[in-house]
Tab-separated table of C-alpha atoms and ligand atoms in Angstrom:
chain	number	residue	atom	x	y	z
A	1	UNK	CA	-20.563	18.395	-1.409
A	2	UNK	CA	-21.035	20.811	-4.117
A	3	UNK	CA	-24.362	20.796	-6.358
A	4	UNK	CA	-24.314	22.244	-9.766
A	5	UNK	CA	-27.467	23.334	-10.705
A	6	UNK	CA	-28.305	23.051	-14.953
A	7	UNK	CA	-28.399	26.188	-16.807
A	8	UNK	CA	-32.185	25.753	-17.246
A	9	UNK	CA	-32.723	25.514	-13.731
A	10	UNK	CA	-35.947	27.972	-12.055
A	11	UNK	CA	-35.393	29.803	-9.090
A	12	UNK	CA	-37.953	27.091	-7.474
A	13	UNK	CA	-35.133	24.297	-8.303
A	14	UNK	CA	-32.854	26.010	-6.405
A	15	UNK	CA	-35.328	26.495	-3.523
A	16	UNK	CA	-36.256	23.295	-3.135
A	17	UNK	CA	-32.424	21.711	-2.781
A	18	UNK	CA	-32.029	24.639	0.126
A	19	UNK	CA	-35.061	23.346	1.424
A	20	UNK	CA	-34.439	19.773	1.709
A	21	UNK	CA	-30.826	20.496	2.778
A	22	UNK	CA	-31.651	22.391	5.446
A	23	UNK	CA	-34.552	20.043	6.500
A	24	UNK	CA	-31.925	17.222	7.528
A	25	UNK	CA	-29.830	19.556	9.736
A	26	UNK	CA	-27.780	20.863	6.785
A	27	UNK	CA	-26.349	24.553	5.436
A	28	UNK	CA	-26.732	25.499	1.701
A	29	UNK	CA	-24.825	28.555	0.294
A	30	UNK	CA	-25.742	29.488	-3.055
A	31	UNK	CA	-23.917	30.943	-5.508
A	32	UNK	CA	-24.889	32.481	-8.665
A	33	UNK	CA	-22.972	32.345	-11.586
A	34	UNK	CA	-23.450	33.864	-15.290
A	35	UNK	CA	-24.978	30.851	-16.846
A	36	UNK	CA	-25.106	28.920	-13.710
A	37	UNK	CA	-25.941	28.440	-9.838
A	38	UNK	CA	-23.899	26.166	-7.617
A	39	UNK	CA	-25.037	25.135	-3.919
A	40	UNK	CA	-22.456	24.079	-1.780
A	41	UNK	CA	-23.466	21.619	1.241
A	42	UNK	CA	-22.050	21.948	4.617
A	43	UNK	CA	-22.885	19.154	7.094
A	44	UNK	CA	-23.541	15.262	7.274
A	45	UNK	CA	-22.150	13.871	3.955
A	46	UNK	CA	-24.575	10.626	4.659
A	47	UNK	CA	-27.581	12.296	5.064
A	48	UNK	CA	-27.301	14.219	1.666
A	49	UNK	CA	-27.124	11.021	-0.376
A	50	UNK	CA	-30.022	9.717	1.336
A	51	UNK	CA	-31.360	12.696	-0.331
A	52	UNK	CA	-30.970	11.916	-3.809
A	53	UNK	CA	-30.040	15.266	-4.872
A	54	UNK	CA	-29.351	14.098	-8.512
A	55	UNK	CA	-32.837	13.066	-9.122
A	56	UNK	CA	-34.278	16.993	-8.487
A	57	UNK	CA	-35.900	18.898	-11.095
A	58	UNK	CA	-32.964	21.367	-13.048
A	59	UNK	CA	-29.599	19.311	-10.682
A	60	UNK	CA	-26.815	18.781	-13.366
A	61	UNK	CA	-24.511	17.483	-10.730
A	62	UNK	CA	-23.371	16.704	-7.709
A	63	UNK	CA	-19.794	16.667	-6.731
A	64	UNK	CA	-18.157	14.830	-3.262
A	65	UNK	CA	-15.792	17.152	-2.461
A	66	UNK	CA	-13.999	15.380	1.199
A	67	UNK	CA	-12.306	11.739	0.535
A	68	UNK	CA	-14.437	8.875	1.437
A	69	UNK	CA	-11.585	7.868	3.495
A	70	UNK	CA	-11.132	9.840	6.864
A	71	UNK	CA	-8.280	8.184	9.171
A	72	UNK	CA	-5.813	7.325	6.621
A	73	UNK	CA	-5.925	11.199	4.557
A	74	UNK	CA	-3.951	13.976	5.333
A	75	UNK	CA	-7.155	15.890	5.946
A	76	UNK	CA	-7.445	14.176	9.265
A	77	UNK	CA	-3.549	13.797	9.792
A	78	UNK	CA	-1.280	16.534	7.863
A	79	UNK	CA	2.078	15.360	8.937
A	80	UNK	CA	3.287	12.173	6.784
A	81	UNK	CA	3.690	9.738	8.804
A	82	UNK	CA	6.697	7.213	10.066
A	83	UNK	CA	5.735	3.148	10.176
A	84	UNK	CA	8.759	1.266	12.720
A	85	UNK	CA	9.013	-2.260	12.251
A	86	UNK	CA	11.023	-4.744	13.999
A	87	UNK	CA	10.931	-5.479	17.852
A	88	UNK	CA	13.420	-5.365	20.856
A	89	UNK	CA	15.555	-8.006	19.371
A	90	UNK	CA	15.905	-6.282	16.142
A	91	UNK	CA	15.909	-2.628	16.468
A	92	UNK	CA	13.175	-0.400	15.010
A	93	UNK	CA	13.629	0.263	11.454
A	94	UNK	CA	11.852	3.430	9.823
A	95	UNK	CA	9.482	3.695	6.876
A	96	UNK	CA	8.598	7.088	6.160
A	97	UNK	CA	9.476	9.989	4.488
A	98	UNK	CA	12.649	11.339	6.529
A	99	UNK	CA	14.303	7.854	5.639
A	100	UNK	CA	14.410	5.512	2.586
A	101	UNK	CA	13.755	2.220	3.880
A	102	UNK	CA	15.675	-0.754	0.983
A	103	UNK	CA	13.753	-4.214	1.941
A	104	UNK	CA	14.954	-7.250	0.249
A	105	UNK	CA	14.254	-10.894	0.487
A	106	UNK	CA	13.187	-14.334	-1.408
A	107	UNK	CA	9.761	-14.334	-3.143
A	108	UNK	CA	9.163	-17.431	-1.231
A	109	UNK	CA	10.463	-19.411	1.315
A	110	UNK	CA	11.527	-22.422	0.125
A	111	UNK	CA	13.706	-24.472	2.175
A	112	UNK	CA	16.298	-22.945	5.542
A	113	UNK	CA	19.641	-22.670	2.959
A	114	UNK	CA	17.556	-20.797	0.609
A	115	UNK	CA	16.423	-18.277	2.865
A	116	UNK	CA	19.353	-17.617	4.786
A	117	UNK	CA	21.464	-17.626	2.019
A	118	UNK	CA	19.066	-14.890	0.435
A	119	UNK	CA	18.589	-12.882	3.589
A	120	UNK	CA	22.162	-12.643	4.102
A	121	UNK	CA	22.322	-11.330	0.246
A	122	UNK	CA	19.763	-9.054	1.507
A	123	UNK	CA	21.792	-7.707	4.608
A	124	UNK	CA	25.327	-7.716	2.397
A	125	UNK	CA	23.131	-5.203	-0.114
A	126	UNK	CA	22.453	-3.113	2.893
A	127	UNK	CA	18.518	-3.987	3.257
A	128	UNK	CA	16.874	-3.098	6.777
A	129	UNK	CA	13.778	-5.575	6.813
A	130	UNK	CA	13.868	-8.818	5.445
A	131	UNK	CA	10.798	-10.181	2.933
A	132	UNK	CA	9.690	-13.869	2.143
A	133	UNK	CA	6.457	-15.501	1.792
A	134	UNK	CA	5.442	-18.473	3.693
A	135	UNK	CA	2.142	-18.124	2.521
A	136	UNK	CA	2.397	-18.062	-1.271
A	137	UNK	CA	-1.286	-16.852	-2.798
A	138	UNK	CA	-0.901	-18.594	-6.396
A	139	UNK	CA	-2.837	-17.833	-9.529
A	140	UNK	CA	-2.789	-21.909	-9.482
A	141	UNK	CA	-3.301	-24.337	-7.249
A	142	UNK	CA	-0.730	-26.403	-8.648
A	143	UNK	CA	1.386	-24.204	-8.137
A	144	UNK	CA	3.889	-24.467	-4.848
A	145	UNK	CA	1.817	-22.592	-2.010
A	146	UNK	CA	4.556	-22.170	0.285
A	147	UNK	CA	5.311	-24.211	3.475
A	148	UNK	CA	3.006	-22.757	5.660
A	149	UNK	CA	3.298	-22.084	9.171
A	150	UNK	CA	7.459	-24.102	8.759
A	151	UNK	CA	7.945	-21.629	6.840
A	152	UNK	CA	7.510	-18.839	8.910
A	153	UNK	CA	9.677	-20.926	11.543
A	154	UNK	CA	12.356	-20.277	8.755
A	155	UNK	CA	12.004	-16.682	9.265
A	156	UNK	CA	11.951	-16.335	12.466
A	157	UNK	CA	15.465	-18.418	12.771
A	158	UNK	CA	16.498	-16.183	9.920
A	159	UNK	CA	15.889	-13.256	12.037
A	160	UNK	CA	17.849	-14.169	14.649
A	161	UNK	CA	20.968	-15.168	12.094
A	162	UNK	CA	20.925	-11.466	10.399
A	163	UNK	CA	19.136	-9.130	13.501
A	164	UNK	CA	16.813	-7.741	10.639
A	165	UNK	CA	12.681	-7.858	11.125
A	166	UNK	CA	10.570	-10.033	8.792
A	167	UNK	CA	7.454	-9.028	6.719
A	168	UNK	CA	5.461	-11.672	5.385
A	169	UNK	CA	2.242	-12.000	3.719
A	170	UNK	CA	-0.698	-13.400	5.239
A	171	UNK	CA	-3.590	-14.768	2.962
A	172	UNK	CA	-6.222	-16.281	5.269
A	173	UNK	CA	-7.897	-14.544	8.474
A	174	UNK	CA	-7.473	-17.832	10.087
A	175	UNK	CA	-3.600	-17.470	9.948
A	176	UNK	CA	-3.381	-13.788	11.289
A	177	UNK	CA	-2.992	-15.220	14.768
A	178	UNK	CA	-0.059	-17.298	13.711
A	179	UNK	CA	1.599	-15.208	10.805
A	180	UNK	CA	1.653	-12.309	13.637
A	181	UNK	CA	3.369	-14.181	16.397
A	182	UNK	CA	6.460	-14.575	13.874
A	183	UNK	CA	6.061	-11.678	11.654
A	184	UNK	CA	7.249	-8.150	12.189
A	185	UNK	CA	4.793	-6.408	9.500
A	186	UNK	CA	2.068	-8.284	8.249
A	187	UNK	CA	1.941	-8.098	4.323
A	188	UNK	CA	-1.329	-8.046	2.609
A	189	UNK	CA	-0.960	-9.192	-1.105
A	190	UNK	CA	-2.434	-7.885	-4.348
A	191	UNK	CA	-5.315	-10.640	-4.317
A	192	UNK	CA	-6.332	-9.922	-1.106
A	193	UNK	CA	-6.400	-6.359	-1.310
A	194	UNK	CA	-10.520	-6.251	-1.102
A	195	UNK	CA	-11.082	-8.857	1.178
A	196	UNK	CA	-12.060	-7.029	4.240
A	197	UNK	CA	-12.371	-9.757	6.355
A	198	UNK	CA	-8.887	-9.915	5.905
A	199	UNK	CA	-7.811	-6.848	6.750
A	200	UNK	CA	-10.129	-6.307	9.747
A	201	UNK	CA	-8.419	-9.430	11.022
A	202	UNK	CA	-4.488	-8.318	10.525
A	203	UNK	CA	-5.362	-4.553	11.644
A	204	UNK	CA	-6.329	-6.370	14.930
A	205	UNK	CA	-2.915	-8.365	14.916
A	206	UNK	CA	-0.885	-5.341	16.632
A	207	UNK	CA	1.394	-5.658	13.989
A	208	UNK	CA	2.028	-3.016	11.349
A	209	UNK	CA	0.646	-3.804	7.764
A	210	UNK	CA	2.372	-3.700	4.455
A	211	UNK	CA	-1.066	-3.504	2.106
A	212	UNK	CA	0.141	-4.015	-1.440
A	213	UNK	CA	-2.385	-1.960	-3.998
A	214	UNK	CA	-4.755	-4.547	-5.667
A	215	UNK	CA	-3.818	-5.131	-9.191
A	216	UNK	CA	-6.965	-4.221	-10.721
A	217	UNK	CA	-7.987	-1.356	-7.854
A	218	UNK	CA	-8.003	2.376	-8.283
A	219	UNK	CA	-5.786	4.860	-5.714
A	220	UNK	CA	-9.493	5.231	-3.774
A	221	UNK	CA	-10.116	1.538	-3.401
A	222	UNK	CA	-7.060	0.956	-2.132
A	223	UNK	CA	-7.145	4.028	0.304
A	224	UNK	CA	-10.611	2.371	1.687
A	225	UNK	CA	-8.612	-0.986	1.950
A	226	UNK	CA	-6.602	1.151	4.416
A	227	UNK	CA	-9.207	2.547	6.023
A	228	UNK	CA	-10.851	-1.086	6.974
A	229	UNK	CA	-7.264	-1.520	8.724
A	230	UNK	CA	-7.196	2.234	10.166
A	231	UNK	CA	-10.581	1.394	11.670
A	232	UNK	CA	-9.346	-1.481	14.034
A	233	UNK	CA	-7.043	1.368	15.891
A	234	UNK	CA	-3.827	0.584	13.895
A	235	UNK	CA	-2.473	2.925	11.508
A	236	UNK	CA	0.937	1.534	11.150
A	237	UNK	CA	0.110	1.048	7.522
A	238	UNK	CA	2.654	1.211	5.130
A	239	UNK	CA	0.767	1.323	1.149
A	240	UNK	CA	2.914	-1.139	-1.639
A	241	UNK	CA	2.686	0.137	-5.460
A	242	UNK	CA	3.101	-3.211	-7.265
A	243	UNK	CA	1.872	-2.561	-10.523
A	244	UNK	CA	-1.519	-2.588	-11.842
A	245	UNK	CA	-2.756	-4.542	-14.820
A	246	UNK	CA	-2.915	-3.030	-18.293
A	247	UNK	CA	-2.599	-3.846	-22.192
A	248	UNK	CA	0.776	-3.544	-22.255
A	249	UNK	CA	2.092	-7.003	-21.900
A	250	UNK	CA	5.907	-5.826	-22.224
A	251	UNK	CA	5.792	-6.446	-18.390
A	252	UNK	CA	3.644	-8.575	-15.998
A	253	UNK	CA	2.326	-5.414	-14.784
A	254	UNK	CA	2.429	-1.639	-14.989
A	255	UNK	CA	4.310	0.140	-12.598
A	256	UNK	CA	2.046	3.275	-11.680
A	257	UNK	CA	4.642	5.510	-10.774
A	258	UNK	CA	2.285	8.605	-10.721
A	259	UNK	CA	0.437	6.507	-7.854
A	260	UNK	CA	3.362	7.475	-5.365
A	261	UNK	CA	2.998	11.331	-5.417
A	262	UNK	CA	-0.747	11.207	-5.836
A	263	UNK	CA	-1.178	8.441	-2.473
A	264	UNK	CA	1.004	11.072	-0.471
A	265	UNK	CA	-0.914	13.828	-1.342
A	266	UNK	CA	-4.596	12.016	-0.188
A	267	UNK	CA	-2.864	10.407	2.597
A	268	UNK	CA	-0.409	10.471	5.742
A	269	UNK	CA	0.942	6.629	5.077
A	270	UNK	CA	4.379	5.699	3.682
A	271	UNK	CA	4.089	4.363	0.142
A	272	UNK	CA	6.319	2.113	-1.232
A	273	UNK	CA	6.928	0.414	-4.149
A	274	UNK	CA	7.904	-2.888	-5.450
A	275	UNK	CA	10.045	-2.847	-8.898
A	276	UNK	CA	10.619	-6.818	-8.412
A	277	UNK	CA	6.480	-7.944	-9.235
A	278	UNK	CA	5.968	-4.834	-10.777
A	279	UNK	CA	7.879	-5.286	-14.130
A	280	UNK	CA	8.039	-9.839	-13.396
A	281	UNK	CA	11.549	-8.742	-15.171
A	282	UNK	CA	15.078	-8.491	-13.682
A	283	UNK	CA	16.682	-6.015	-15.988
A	284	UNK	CA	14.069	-3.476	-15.186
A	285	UNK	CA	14.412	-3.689	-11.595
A	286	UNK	CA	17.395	-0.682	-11.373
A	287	UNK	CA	15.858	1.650	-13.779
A	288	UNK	CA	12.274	1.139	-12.255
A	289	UNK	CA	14.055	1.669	-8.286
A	290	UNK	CA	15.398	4.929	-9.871
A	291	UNK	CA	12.077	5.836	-10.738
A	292	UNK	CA	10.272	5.231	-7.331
A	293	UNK	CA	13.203	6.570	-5.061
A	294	UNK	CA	13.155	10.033	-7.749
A	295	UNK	CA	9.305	10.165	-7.549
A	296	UNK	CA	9.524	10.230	-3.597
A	297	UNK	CA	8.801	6.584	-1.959
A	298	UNK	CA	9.557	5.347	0.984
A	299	UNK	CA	11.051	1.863	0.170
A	300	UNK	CA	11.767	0.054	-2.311
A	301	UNK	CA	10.868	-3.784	-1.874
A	302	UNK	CA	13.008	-6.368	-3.743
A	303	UNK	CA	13.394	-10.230	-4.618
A	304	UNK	CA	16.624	-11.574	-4.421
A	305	UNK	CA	17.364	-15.404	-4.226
A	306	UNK	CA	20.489	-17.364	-4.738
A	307	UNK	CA	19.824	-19.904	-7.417
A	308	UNK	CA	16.718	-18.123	-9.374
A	309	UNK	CA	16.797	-20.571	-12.371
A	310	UNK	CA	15.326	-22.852	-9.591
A	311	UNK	CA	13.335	-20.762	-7.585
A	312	UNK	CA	9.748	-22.408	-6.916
A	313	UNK	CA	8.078	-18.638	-7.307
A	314	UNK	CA	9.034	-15.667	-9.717
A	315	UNK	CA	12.828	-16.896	-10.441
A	316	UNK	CA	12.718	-14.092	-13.590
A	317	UNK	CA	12.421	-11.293	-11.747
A	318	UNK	CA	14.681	-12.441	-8.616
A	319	UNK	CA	18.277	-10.595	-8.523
A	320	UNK	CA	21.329	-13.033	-7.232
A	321	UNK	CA	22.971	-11.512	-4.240
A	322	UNK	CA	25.720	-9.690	-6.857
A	323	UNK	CA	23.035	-8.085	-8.732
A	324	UNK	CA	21.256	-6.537	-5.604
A	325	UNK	CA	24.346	-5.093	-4.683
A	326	UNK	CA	24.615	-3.966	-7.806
A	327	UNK	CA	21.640	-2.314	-7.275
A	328	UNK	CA	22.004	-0.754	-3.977
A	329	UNK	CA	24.967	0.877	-5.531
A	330	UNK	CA	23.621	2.477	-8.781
A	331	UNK	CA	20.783	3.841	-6.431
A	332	UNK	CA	22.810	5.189	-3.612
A	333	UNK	CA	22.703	8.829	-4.088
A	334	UNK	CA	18.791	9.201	-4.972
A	335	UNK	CA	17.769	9.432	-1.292
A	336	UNK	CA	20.046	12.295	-0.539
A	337	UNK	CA	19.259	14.035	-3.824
A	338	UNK	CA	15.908	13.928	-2.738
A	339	UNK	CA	16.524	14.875	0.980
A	340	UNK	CA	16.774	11.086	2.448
A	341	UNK	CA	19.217	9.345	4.649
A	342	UNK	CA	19.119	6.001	4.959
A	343	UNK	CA	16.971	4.239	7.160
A	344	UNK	CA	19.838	2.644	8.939
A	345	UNK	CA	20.771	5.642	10.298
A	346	UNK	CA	17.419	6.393	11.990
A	347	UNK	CA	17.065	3.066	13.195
A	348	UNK	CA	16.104	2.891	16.697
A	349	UNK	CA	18.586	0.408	17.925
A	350	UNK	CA	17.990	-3.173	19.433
A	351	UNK	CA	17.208	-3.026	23.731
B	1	PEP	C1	4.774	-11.039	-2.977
B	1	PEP	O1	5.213	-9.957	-2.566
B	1	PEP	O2	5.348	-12.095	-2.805
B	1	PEP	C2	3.517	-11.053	-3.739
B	1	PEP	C3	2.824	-12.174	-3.928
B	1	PEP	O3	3.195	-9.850	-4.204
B	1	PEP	P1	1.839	-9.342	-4.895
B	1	PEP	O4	0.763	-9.574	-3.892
B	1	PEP	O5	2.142	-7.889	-5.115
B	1	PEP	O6	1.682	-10.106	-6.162
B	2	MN	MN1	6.258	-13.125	-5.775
């Protein structure tokens, strides 16, 4: 923590933050500029905001310098790390930032057909790890919520049918239990980004987490999100860009591609990003999976589902099975020009 003492400030001022510093076990080390004196603080970060350092006769500031987050930054782990998901049946699949991990699947499951016939789109594209909600957390409740706990039945049969692992989101604590006895990676959606009930419950699942960045959340809420997970002993957390609300309503959200490079910097997790509820928009769902494998993430997440014009859940920005081949093909030489290989080749095959 770094105080920043105002120009006007006596030589008493600075006294009495050493003082008070040092009286709850802390060091001070003061140094004097031209116009101004800065103190910086060495020791509990707690016990100097019970201070109330702001509030001293001639303080201008006071600066955190460490991240509020401790198990999920690279302070406390420099090496990025790798996520595996799948299980014995399945083979491990990578996310991290040797590999680039392509993850494709239905918004929502909707009925057996559907999902099979969009996982096996998925697989025919090349994707590693299958995606589908069975859960559905709706801006309406009219809207269809998913089938539930039949649903993830679905995937679990579907798993077995293509030999890829499932992630699929998980809305309530009450269905962690459940949702992890099917699921491969637990994914925790926009809405529930903040609810730390949540994710205190899935980071106790043993399963890894896919936490998708709350739309309205800033790169340090959603790091804390992490750190709620971190804190349960799992840090098989992979971080989802999805877009964050804006003015612009071109697109249902705004894909904050800067978010990638600045998330690796704070922190060890894989980052990810999905192009498909990002933009709400087909058409931009190449040039936006350009952007995210160029800027440096991990995965790119995708909806794909065979008759879209019908699909019960975001049928615009769902590729058919064509398209997402169409896809995996106009992106297939970003991961090596940015010192990739595909995650299929790392996978860590099935026992
Ligand atoms: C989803 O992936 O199906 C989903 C609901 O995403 P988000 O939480 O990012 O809106
Ligand atoms: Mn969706």
């Amino acid at each position: 923590m770094v105080v920043v003492m105002a120009p006007e400030a006596t030589e008493e001022d600075i006294a009495r933050v050493v003082e008070r510093v040092e009286e709850v076990g802390g060091e001070a080390f003061v140094s004097r500029g031209v116009t101004r004196t800065i103190i910086g603080l060495v020791g509990d970060i707690d016990s100097f905001h019970h201070l109330n350092l702001r509030s001293f006769a001639g303080v201008a500031d006071v600066h955190r310098i460490s991240a509020p987050y401790k198990l999920v930054s690279r302070q406390h782990h420099p090496a990025r790390s790798t996520v595996w998901v799948g299980r014995p049946e399945t083979g491990l699949v990578p996310i991290g930032p040797q590999s680039f991990t392509f993850m494709a699947g239905p918004c929502a499951v909707e009925t057996p057909e559907q999902t099979l016939e969009a996982a096996q789109m998925a697989r025919a594209a090349g994707a590693t790890i299958i995606r589908g909600g069975a859960y559905k957390p709706r801006s309406s409740p009219y809207s269809f919520q998913g089938l539930g706990a039949a649903g993830l039945k679905i995937l679990a049969d579907v798993r077995t049918v293509t030999g890829l692992p499932v992630v699929t989101e998980v809305v309530d604590a009450r269905d962690v239990e459940i949702v992890a006895e099917y699921a491969d990676m637990l994914q925790i959606g926009t809405r529930n980004m903040a609810n730390f009930g949540l994710l205190q419950a899935a980071g106790d699942a043993g399963k890894p987490i896919l936490l998708k960045r709350g739309m309205n959340s800033t790169i340090e809420e959603w790091l804390l999100a992490a750190e709620y997970v971190a804190q349960r002993g799992n840090l098989d957390i992979v971080l989802c860009e999805r877009g964050i609300r804006t003015f612009e309503p071109a697109t249902r959200n705004t894909l904050d591609i800067s978010a990638v490079p600045v998330v690796q910097a704070a922190s060890h997790l894989p980052v990810i990003v999905d192009p498909s509820h990002a933009s709400g928009r087909k058409d931009l769902v190449v040039p936006l999976s350009r952007a995210a494998i160029a800027v440096g993430a991990d995965a790119i997440i995708v909806d794909v589902h065979p008759h879209p014009e019908n699909a019960l859940c975001d049928g615009p920005q769902a590729l058919l099975g064509t398209e997402l081949r169409e896809l995996a093909q106009a992106v297939r030489q970003l991961p090596g020009a940015v010192g990739r290989v595909d995650a299929a080749t790392l996978m860590r095959q099935p026992a």
